[in-house]
Coordinates of C-alpha atoms in Angstrom, one line a residue:
M1 CA 41.5 -105.7 34.9
D2 CA 40.3 -102.9 37.4
T3 CA 38.2 -99.7 36.1
L4 CA 39.8 -96.5 36.7
S5 CA 39.4 -95.0 40.1
Y6 CA 41.6 -93.2 42.7
A7 CA 41.7 -96.4 44.6
T8 CA 42.7 -98.3 41.3
L9 CA 45.6 -95.9 40.8
E10 CA 47.1 -96.4 44.5
K11 CA 46.5 -99.9 43.7
I12 CA 48.8 -100.0 40.5
G13 CA 51.2 -97.4 42.1
Y14 CA 50.4 -94.9 39.6
E15 CA 53.2 -92.0 39.8
G16 CA 51.7 -89.4 37.4
Y17 CA 50.1 -86.0 38.5
V18 CA 46.8 -86.6 40.1
L19 CA 44.7 -83.6 41.6
P20 CA 43.3 -84.6 45.1
K21 CA 40.0 -85.8 45.2
D22 CA 38.9 -83.2 47.7
A23 CA 40.3 -80.1 45.6
P24 CA 37.6 -77.3 45.5
E25 CA 35.1 -77.0 42.9
K26 CA 36.1 -74.0 41.0
V27 CA 34.4 -74.5 37.4
L28 CA 30.8 -75.4 36.5
Q29 CA 30.6 -77.2 33.2
F30 CA 27.5 -77.7 31.0
G31 CA 28.2 -80.3 28.9
E32 CA 30.1 -83.8 29.5
G33 CA 31.0 -84.8 25.9
N34 CA 34.4 -86.0 24.4
F35 CA 35.3 -82.3 23.0
L36 CA 35.1 -80.7 26.7
R37 CA 36.6 -83.6 28.2
A38 CA 39.3 -84.0 26.0
F39 CA 39.9 -80.3 25.2
V40 CA 38.7 -77.9 28.0
D41 CA 39.0 -80.1 31.1
R42 CA 42.4 -81.3 29.7
Y43 CA 43.6 -77.7 29.7
F44 CA 42.4 -77.1 33.4
D45 CA 44.0 -80.3 34.4
L46 CA 47.5 -79.2 32.9
A47 CA 46.9 -75.6 34.6
N48 CA 46.4 -77.3 37.9
E49 CA 49.7 -79.1 37.4
A50 CA 51.5 -76.2 36.2
T51 CA 50.3 -73.4 38.6
G52 CA 48.6 -75.1 41.4
W53 CA 45.3 -73.6 40.7
N54 CA 43.8 -76.5 42.5
G55 CA 40.4 -76.5 41.1
K56 CA 37.8 -79.1 40.0
I57 CA 35.0 -79.1 37.6
V58 CA 31.4 -79.9 38.2
M59 CA 30.1 -81.6 34.9
V60 CA 26.3 -80.8 34.2
Q61 CA 24.4 -83.1 31.6
P62 CA 22.6 -80.5 29.7
I63 CA 19.7 -82.4 28.0
D64 CA 17.3 -85.0 29.6
G65 CA 17.8 -88.7 28.4
A66 CA 20.6 -91.3 29.2
Y67 CA 21.4 -91.5 32.8
G68 CA 24.3 -93.9 32.2
F69 CA 27.0 -91.3 31.5
A70 CA 26.8 -89.5 35.0
D71 CA 26.6 -92.6 36.8
G72 CA 29.1 -94.2 35.0
I73 CA 32.1 -91.5 35.4
N74 CA 31.1 -90.7 38.7
D75 CA 31.6 -94.4 39.9
Q76 CA 35.2 -94.1 38.4
D77 CA 35.5 -90.8 40.4
C78 CA 35.3 -88.4 37.2
L79 CA 38.8 -89.5 36.3
Y80 CA 39.6 -90.5 32.6
T81 CA 42.2 -90.9 30.1
V82 CA 42.7 -88.7 27.2
L83 CA 45.0 -90.0 24.4
M84 CA 46.7 -87.4 22.0
R85 CA 47.4 -89.2 18.7
G86 CA 48.5 -88.0 15.6
K87 CA 51.4 -85.8 14.2
Q88 CA 53.2 -82.7 15.4
D89 CA 55.7 -81.2 13.2
G90 CA 55.8 -84.1 11.1
V91 CA 56.4 -86.3 14.1
E92 CA 53.8 -89.2 15.1
M93 CA 52.9 -89.0 18.5
D94 CA 50.5 -91.4 20.9
E95 CA 50.4 -89.8 24.3
A96 CA 48.2 -90.5 27.1
R97 CA 47.1 -88.1 30.0
L98 CA 45.2 -89.1 33.0
V99 CA 42.5 -86.2 33.5
S100 CA 41.9 -85.4 37.2
S101 CA 40.2 -81.9 36.9
C102 CA 36.8 -83.3 37.3
S103 CA 35.1 -83.9 40.6
R104 CA 31.3 -85.2 39.5
C105 CA 29.0 -85.2 37.0
I106 CA 25.1 -83.9 37.8
N107 CA 22.1 -85.0 36.0
P108 CA 19.7 -82.0 36.9
Y109 CA 17.0 -83.8 35.7
R110 CA 16.9 -85.7 38.9
P111 CA 15.7 -83.8 42.0
D112 CA 18.7 -84.3 44.1
D113 CA 21.1 -83.5 41.3
Y114 CA 19.1 -80.4 40.3
R115 CA 19.5 -79.4 44.1
A116 CA 23.1 -79.8 43.9
L117 CA 23.6 -78.0 40.6
M118 CA 21.9 -74.9 42.8
E119 CA 24.2 -75.5 45.6
V120 CA 27.1 -75.4 43.1
A121 CA 25.7 -72.0 42.0
V122 CA 26.1 -70.3 45.3
S123 CA 29.4 -71.8 46.4
D124 CA 32.3 -69.4 47.3
D125 CA 34.4 -71.6 45.5
L126 CA 32.9 -71.1 42.0
E127 CA 35.0 -68.8 39.4
I128 CA 34.4 -70.1 36.0
I129 CA 31.5 -71.5 33.9
V130 CA 32.1 -73.2 30.7
S131 CA 29.9 -74.8 28.2
N132 CA 29.5 -76.7 25.0
T133 CA 26.1 -77.5 24.4
T134 CA 26.4 -77.8 20.6
E135 CA 25.5 -75.1 18.2
A136 CA 21.8 -75.7 18.9
G137 CA 22.4 -75.3 22.6
I138 CA 22.7 -71.4 22.6
A139 CA 18.8 -70.9 21.6
Y140 CA 16.0 -68.7 23.0
D141 CA 13.2 -71.2 24.2
P142 CA 10.0 -69.2 25.0
S143 CA 8.5 -72.2 26.9
C144 CA 11.2 -72.3 29.8
Q145 CA 9.9 -70.7 33.0
P146 CA 11.7 -69.6 36.3
T147 CA 10.0 -72.1 38.3
D148 CA 11.2 -75.2 36.0
E149 CA 13.5 -77.8 37.8
P150 CA 15.3 -77.7 35.5
P151 CA 14.2 -75.9 32.5
A152 CA 14.7 -77.2 29.1
S153 CA 17.5 -74.9 27.5
F154 CA 20.8 -74.3 28.6
P155 CA 20.3 -70.5 28.6
A156 CA 17.4 -71.0 31.0
K157 CA 19.5 -73.3 33.1
L158 CA 22.3 -71.0 33.2
A159 CA 19.6 -67.8 34.2
Q160 CA 18.6 -69.8 37.1
V161 CA 22.0 -70.5 38.2
L162 CA 23.0 -66.8 37.9
H163 CA 20.1 -65.4 39.4
A164 CA 20.6 -67.7 42.6
R165 CA 24.3 -66.6 42.8
W166 CA 23.3 -63.2 42.7
A167 CA 20.5 -63.5 45.4
A168 CA 22.9 -64.9 47.6
G169 CA 25.1 -62.0 47.0
K170 CA 28.3 -64.1 45.4
P171 CA 30.4 -62.4 43.2
G172 CA 29.9 -62.6 39.4
V173 CA 31.9 -65.3 37.3
I174 CA 33.7 -65.6 34.1
V175 CA 31.5 -67.6 31.4
L176 CA 33.3 -69.3 28.6
S177 CA 30.8 -70.6 25.7
C178 CA 32.6 -73.0 23.5
E179 CA 29.9 -73.6 21.2
L180 CA 30.6 -73.1 17.5
I181 CA 28.5 -70.1 16.6
D182 CA 29.6 -66.6 15.9
N183 CA 29.8 -64.2 18.9
N184 CA 29.0 -67.0 21.2
G185 CA 29.4 -65.4 24.4
A186 CA 27.8 -62.1 23.4
E187 CA 24.7 -64.2 22.1
L188 CA 24.4 -66.3 25.3
L189 CA 24.2 -63.3 27.4
R190 CA 21.5 -61.9 25.1
I191 CA 19.4 -64.9 25.5
V192 CA 20.0 -65.0 29.5
R193 CA 19.1 -61.5 29.7
Q194 CA 15.7 -62.2 27.5
H195 CA 14.7 -64.6 30.1
V196 CA 15.4 -62.3 33.0
A197 CA 13.0 -59.7 30.9
D198 CA 10.6 -62.5 30.3
W199 CA 10.3 -63.7 33.9
G200 CA 10.3 -60.2 35.4
W201 CA 13.6 -60.8 37.4
E202 CA 15.3 -57.7 39.0
D203 CA 17.0 -54.9 37.1
A204 CA 20.0 -55.2 39.7
F205 CA 20.4 -58.8 38.7
D206 CA 20.4 -57.7 34.8
A207 CA 22.8 -55.0 35.7
W208 CA 24.9 -57.9 37.8
L209 CA 25.0 -59.8 34.7
T210 CA 26.7 -57.3 32.6
Q211 CA 28.9 -55.6 35.1
D212 CA 29.9 -58.3 37.3
C213 CA 30.1 -61.3 35.1
T214 CA 32.3 -61.8 32.1
F215 CA 30.5 -63.5 29.1
C216 CA 33.3 -64.3 26.8
T217 CA 33.3 -64.8 23.1
T218 CA 35.8 -67.8 22.3
L219 CA 37.0 -69.9 19.5
V220 CA 38.1 -73.5 19.8
D221 CA 39.9 -75.7 17.4
T222 CA 40.6 -79.4 17.8
I223 CA 39.5 -82.6 16.3
V224 CA 38.2 -85.2 18.9
P225 CA 37.2 -88.3 17.4
G226 CA 36.1 -89.9 20.5
R227 CA 36.6 -93.4 21.9
I228 CA 38.7 -96.4 20.3
R229 CA 35.9 -98.4 18.5
D230 CA 38.2 -101.5 17.8
A231 CA 37.9 -103.8 20.7
A232 CA 41.3 -105.3 20.1
E233 CA 42.9 -101.9 20.2
A234 CA 41.2 -100.7 23.1
A235 CA 42.0 -103.9 24.9
Q236 CA 45.9 -102.9 24.0
V237 CA 45.6 -99.5 25.5
A238 CA 44.2 -100.8 28.5
E239 CA 47.0 -103.1 29.2
R240 CA 49.3 -100.3 28.3
L241 CA 47.7 -97.8 31.0
G242 CA 47.5 -100.8 33.4
Y243 CA 43.7 -100.1 34.1
D244 CA 40.3 -100.1 32.2
D245 CA 38.9 -96.8 31.4
P246 CA 35.4 -96.8 29.3
F247 CA 35.4 -92.8 29.2
L248 CA 38.6 -92.5 27.5
A249 CA 38.6 -90.1 24.8
V250 CA 41.1 -89.6 21.6
R251 CA 42.0 -86.3 20.3
E252 CA 44.6 -84.8 17.8
P253 CA 47.7 -82.9 19.4
F254 CA 46.6 -79.6 17.5
Q255 CA 44.8 -77.2 19.9
M256 CA 43.7 -73.5 19.6
W257 CA 41.5 -71.7 22.4
G258 CA 41.1 -68.0 21.8
I259 CA 39.2 -66.0 24.1
Q260 CA 38.2 -62.5 23.6
G261 CA 39.0 -60.3 26.4
D262 CA 41.9 -58.1 28.1
D263 CA 44.5 -58.5 30.0
A264 CA 42.5 -58.6 33.5
L265 CA 40.6 -61.6 32.0
A266 CA 44.0 -63.1 31.0
Q267 CA 45.2 -63.1 34.4
K268 CA 42.1 -64.9 36.0
L269 CA 42.5 -67.9 33.6
P270 CA 44.9 -70.6 35.0
F271 CA 45.7 -72.3 31.6
I272 CA 46.6 -68.8 30.2
Q273 CA 48.9 -68.0 33.3
A274 CA 50.4 -71.5 32.6
E275 CA 51.4 -70.4 29.4
L276 CA 50.0 -73.5 27.8
P277 CA 50.2 -74.0 24.0
G278 CA 47.3 -72.9 21.9
A279 CA 45.3 -70.9 24.6
F280 CA 45.5 -67.2 24.4
V281 CA 43.0 -64.1 25.2
T282 CA 42.8 -61.5 22.4
P283 CA 40.8 -58.1 22.1
D284 CA 39.1 -59.7 19.0
V285 CA 38.7 -63.5 17.8
T286 CA 37.2 -62.4 14.8
P287 CA 40.9 -62.8 12.8
Y288 CA 41.4 -66.1 14.2
K289 CA 38.0 -67.3 13.0
K290 CA 38.8 -66.3 9.5
R291 CA 42.3 -67.8 9.7
K292 CA 40.3 -71.1 10.9
V293 CA 37.6 -71.1 8.3
R294 CA 39.7 -70.0 5.4
I295 CA 42.6 -72.2 6.0
L296 CA 41.8 -75.3 7.8
N297 CA 38.1 -75.5 6.6
G298 CA 38.9 -73.9 3.1
A299 CA 41.5 -76.5 2.6
H300 CA 39.4 -79.5 3.5
T301 CA 36.3 -78.1 1.0
G302 CA 38.8 -76.9 -1.6
F303 CA 40.4 -80.1 -2.3
V304 CA 38.3 -82.8 -1.1
P305 CA 35.6 -83.2 -3.9
G306 CA 38.2 -83.2 -6.5
A307 CA 40.3 -85.8 -4.6
W308 CA 37.1 -88.0 -4.1
L309 CA 36.8 -88.0 -8.1
A310 CA 40.5 -88.7 -8.4
G311 CA 39.9 -91.8 -6.8
F312 CA 40.9 -91.1 -2.9
D313 CA 38.6 -91.9 0.1
I314 CA 40.3 -90.8 3.2
V315 CA 41.9 -87.6 3.7
R316 CA 45.1 -88.9 5.2
D317 CA 45.9 -90.9 1.8
C318 CA 45.6 -87.5 0.1
M319 CA 48.3 -86.2 2.0
H320 CA 50.5 -88.9 0.7
D321 CA 50.0 -88.2 -3.1
D322 CA 52.3 -85.4 -4.1
V323 CA 49.9 -84.0 -6.6
V324 CA 46.7 -83.6 -4.3
R325 CA 49.0 -82.5 -1.4
G326 CA 50.9 -79.9 -3.6
F327 CA 47.5 -78.5 -5.0
M328 CA 46.5 -77.8 -1.2
N329 CA 49.6 -76.4 -0.5
R330 CA 49.7 -74.1 -3.5
L331 CA 45.9 -73.1 -2.6
L332 CA 46.8 -72.2 1.0
E333 CA 50.4 -70.4 0.3
Q334 CA 49.6 -68.6 -3.0
E335 CA 45.9 -68.0 -2.6
V336 CA 44.6 -68.1 1.0
I337 CA 47.5 -66.6 3.0
P338 CA 48.2 -63.4 0.8
T339 CA 44.3 -62.3 1.6
L340 CA 44.7 -62.5 5.5
S341 CA 48.1 -61.3 5.9
A342 CA 46.6 -57.8 6.3
E343 CA 45.0 -58.8 9.4
L344 CA 47.3 -61.5 11.0
D345 CA 50.9 -62.3 11.1
E346 CA 52.0 -63.8 8.1
A347 CA 54.3 -66.5 10.0
D348 CA 51.7 -67.3 12.4
L349 CA 49.4 -67.9 9.2
R350 CA 52.2 -70.0 7.5
A351 CA 52.6 -72.0 11.0
F352 CA 49.0 -72.6 11.1
A353 CA 48.8 -73.7 7.5
A354 CA 51.8 -76.0 7.9
A355 CA 49.9 -77.7 10.9
V356 CA 47.1 -78.4 8.5
Q357 CA 49.1 -81.0 6.8
D358 CA 50.0 -82.7 9.8
R359 CA 46.5 -82.8 11.0
F360 CA 45.3 -84.2 7.8
D361 CA 47.8 -86.6 7.8
N362 CA 46.8 -88.1 11.2
P363 CA 47.6 -91.6 10.9
F364 CA 44.9 -92.7 13.8
I365 CA 42.0 -90.9 12.1
D366 CA 40.3 -92.2 8.9
H367 CA 38.5 -89.3 7.9
Q368 CA 35.9 -90.0 5.0
L369 CA 36.2 -87.6 2.0
L370 CA 32.5 -88.3 1.3
S371 CA 31.7 -87.5 4.9
I372 CA 33.6 -84.0 4.3
C373 CA 31.6 -83.6 1.1
L374 CA 28.2 -83.3 2.8
N375 CA 26.6 -80.0 2.0
S376 CA 29.7 -78.8 -0.2
T377 CA 27.8 -75.9 -2.0
A378 CA 27.1 -73.8 1.4
K379 CA 30.8 -74.8 2.6
W380 CA 32.3 -73.6 -0.7
R381 CA 30.3 -70.5 -0.5
A382 CA 31.6 -69.8 3.3
R383 CA 35.0 -71.2 3.3
D384 CA 36.4 -70.6 -0.3
L385 CA 34.4 -67.9 -2.2
P386 CA 35.4 -65.2 0.1
T387 CA 39.2 -65.9 -0.6
L388 CA 38.5 -66.2 -4.3
L389 CA 36.6 -62.7 -4.5
D390 CA 39.4 -61.0 -2.1
Y391 CA 42.3 -62.5 -4.3
V392 CA 40.6 -61.2 -7.3
E393 CA 40.2 -57.5 -5.7
K394 CA 43.7 -57.8 -4.6
T395 CA 45.6 -58.9 -7.6
G396 CA 43.2 -58.5 -10.3
E397 CA 43.7 -62.0 -11.4
L398 CA 41.8 -65.1 -10.9
P399 CA 43.3 -67.7 -8.3
R400 CA 44.2 -70.5 -10.3
C401 CA 43.6 -73.5 -7.5
L402 CA 40.4 -72.2 -6.4
T403 CA 39.1 -72.0 -10.0
V404 CA 39.8 -75.4 -10.3
S405 CA 38.5 -76.3 -7.0
L406 CA 35.1 -74.7 -8.4
A407 CA 35.0 -76.8 -11.4
A408 CA 35.8 -79.8 -9.3
L409 CA 32.8 -79.0 -7.1
I410 CA 30.3 -78.8 -10.2
A411 CA 32.0 -82.1 -11.4
F412 CA 31.3 -83.6 -7.9
Y413 CA 27.6 -82.9 -8.5
T414 CA 27.1 -84.0 -11.9
T415 CA 30.0 -86.9 -12.8
G416 CA 28.1 -90.2 -13.8
F417 CA 24.9 -89.0 -12.9
E418 CA 22.0 -91.7 -12.3
G419 CA 19.4 -90.4 -10.9
R420 CA 17.9 -88.0 -8.1
D421 CA 16.5 -89.7 -5.1
D422 CA 15.3 -88.6 -1.5
D423 CA 18.7 -89.4 -0.2
G424 CA 20.5 -87.3 -2.7
L425 CA 21.9 -87.4 -6.4
H426 CA 23.3 -90.9 -7.4
L427 CA 26.5 -90.8 -9.2
R428 CA 29.5 -92.6 -10.3
R429 CA 33.1 -91.5 -10.3
A430 CA 35.5 -92.6 -13.2
D431 CA 36.6 -95.7 -11.5
G432 CA 33.2 -96.9 -11.3
T433 CA 32.8 -96.3 -7.6
A434 CA 29.1 -95.2 -7.0
Y435 CA 28.3 -92.3 -4.5
T436 CA 25.7 -90.3 -3.1
A437 CA 25.9 -86.5 -3.2
Q438 CA 23.9 -84.9 -0.3
D439 CA 23.0 -81.4 0.1
D440 CA 20.1 -78.9 0.6
A441 CA 17.2 -80.0 -1.5
W442 CA 17.2 -77.3 -3.9
V443 CA 20.5 -78.0 -4.7
L444 CA 20.1 -81.5 -5.6
D445 CA 17.1 -80.6 -7.7
F446 CA 19.3 -77.8 -9.5
Y447 CA 21.6 -80.4 -10.4
A448 CA 19.1 -83.1 -11.3
E449 CA 17.4 -80.6 -13.5
R450 CA 20.2 -79.8 -15.4
A451 CA 21.7 -83.5 -15.8
G452 CA 23.1 -84.0 -19.7
M453 CA 23.5 -80.2 -20.0
A454 CA 26.6 -79.2 -22.1
D455 CA 29.2 -78.3 -19.7
G456 CA 29.8 -74.5 -21.0
E457 CA 26.1 -74.1 -20.4
L458 CA 26.2 -75.8 -16.9
V459 CA 28.9 -73.7 -15.5
G460 CA 27.1 -70.6 -16.6
E461 CA 24.1 -71.7 -14.8
V462 CA 25.8 -72.9 -11.6
L463 CA 27.9 -69.4 -11.3
G464 CA 24.8 -67.2 -12.4
C465 CA 22.7 -69.0 -9.6
E466 CA 22.4 -66.1 -7.0
Q467 CA 20.9 -68.6 -4.5
M468 CA 24.1 -70.4 -4.3
W469 CA 26.5 -67.8 -4.2
G470 CA 24.6 -64.7 -3.2
Q471 CA 25.7 -63.0 -6.4
D472 CA 26.0 -63.7 -10.0
L473 CA 29.6 -64.9 -10.3
R474 CA 29.6 -64.4 -13.9
A475 CA 30.5 -60.8 -13.1
V476 CA 33.9 -61.8 -12.0
A477 CA 36.1 -61.4 -15.1
G478 CA 37.2 -64.7 -16.9
L479 CA 35.9 -66.8 -14.2
E480 CA 33.4 -68.7 -16.4
E481 CA 35.5 -69.5 -19.1
A482 CA 38.4 -70.4 -16.5
V483 CA 36.1 -72.9 -14.6
A484 CA 34.9 -74.4 -17.7
A485 CA 38.4 -74.8 -19.2
A486 CA 39.0 -77.0 -15.7
L487 CA 35.8 -78.7 -15.8
A488 CA 36.9 -80.0 -19.4
T489 CA 40.1 -81.2 -18.0
I490 CA 38.6 -83.0 -15.5
R491 CA 36.1 -84.7 -17.7
A492 CA 38.9 -85.3 -20.3
D493 CA 41.8 -86.5 -18.1
G494 CA 40.3 -86.3 -14.4
A495 CA 40.7 -84.3 -11.5
K496 CA 44.1 -85.0 -10.7
A497 CA 45.6 -83.5 -14.0
A498 CA 43.4 -80.5 -13.2
F499 CA 45.1 -80.3 -9.7
A500 CA 48.6 -80.7 -11.3
S501 CA 47.6 -77.9 -14.0
A502 CA 46.9 -75.4 -11.2
Q503 CA 50.8 -74.2 -10.9

């Protein structure tokens, strides 16, 4: 079977949408991973089809290392397939889209490619720069110099690109930072300007950065598992498509791309003009970040440690159990959403929460509960504790589901304790399955040092640990007693019984 390319598409008589190979390169993208290709580049591809924007994306390999990706995807004309697999509105879907929005992939650690990058920087066609270089990508590296070809860090590379553009007298660009850090656009601009100061570059360039360029803070949300790992299944998909595609990427149906900005910005983004689902411009993405953290991430952390103790292994199976699914839905509907409704439309919050069940019930993703439980202490503090405290402040009562969730978290780190090793706490759940709880070393030491302690005393120690929670939770009226009671239920009757009791 032929590998995907423009020639292959012509050979097989492909009749779907394909952007011409010579369309102008309007986007420069730092990052070439599955997320960007399956999410951002698919958005641009859909916008090209819907609006005739006619823009190609130049991908840039952000770090030195393997050269195989750029060469491989260039060999297939930067065409690739995105499989959207999962559930939407309760209906299973498995749809393929050929993405033709990318023109080439540059590896700037090769001299010719570095020169090509700087040529794109001064192009009349360039309008937008996109990035996702992981959370570690937006970081200041003082070792980077203006003469490096290229500098090691992404912000330093971006500073070079924008300086070349300014020096050539070209207009500013829109910068869409998709890294998962707070205020990603503002932080990226801050670091770029730090390089400008360190390198002694012109004040006029610094002014151009802030006045002519638009650095957008964004919030992205979709799950991209990546490639199909089963060879037999991959062969079946290739047969269905009519071509072989080693760069095929799999993602879920849910998508959200919130971009902080105004109406003028919205007019310049083709996927906003196309009114594509999930993409929007808003004056402030902060409430949407809170929605995602407290509903999606909070649901995960809220029920998963207890579900693991109850004998479940993957997320999807939890959604097929009335007790576990009911517990999660009660947590969201009765405890999380009421604490957010003052900031966001309640109907929107409920729609987002309803989508969570579909996302967790994805028949194509075996999301292991133990992988979600990694570093659960910090996750519970960031994702669930704020809801608990807001609920108490708003109602004067304890949220029953979150109280049980906190007890289950304690049980996860203490059930069937067998010892502490370098890799974590060695434990055993009620069905005899051995597991390892992994977290920060001080968290593991905390629980190991209290192994064998009576549960009532243990709950007091945990809630009183300000290093864990940033405060002494024993000050929350009735919480210590309620968590101890829920933990007693888990010990005696199991986590599922505790979930069922939170009604």
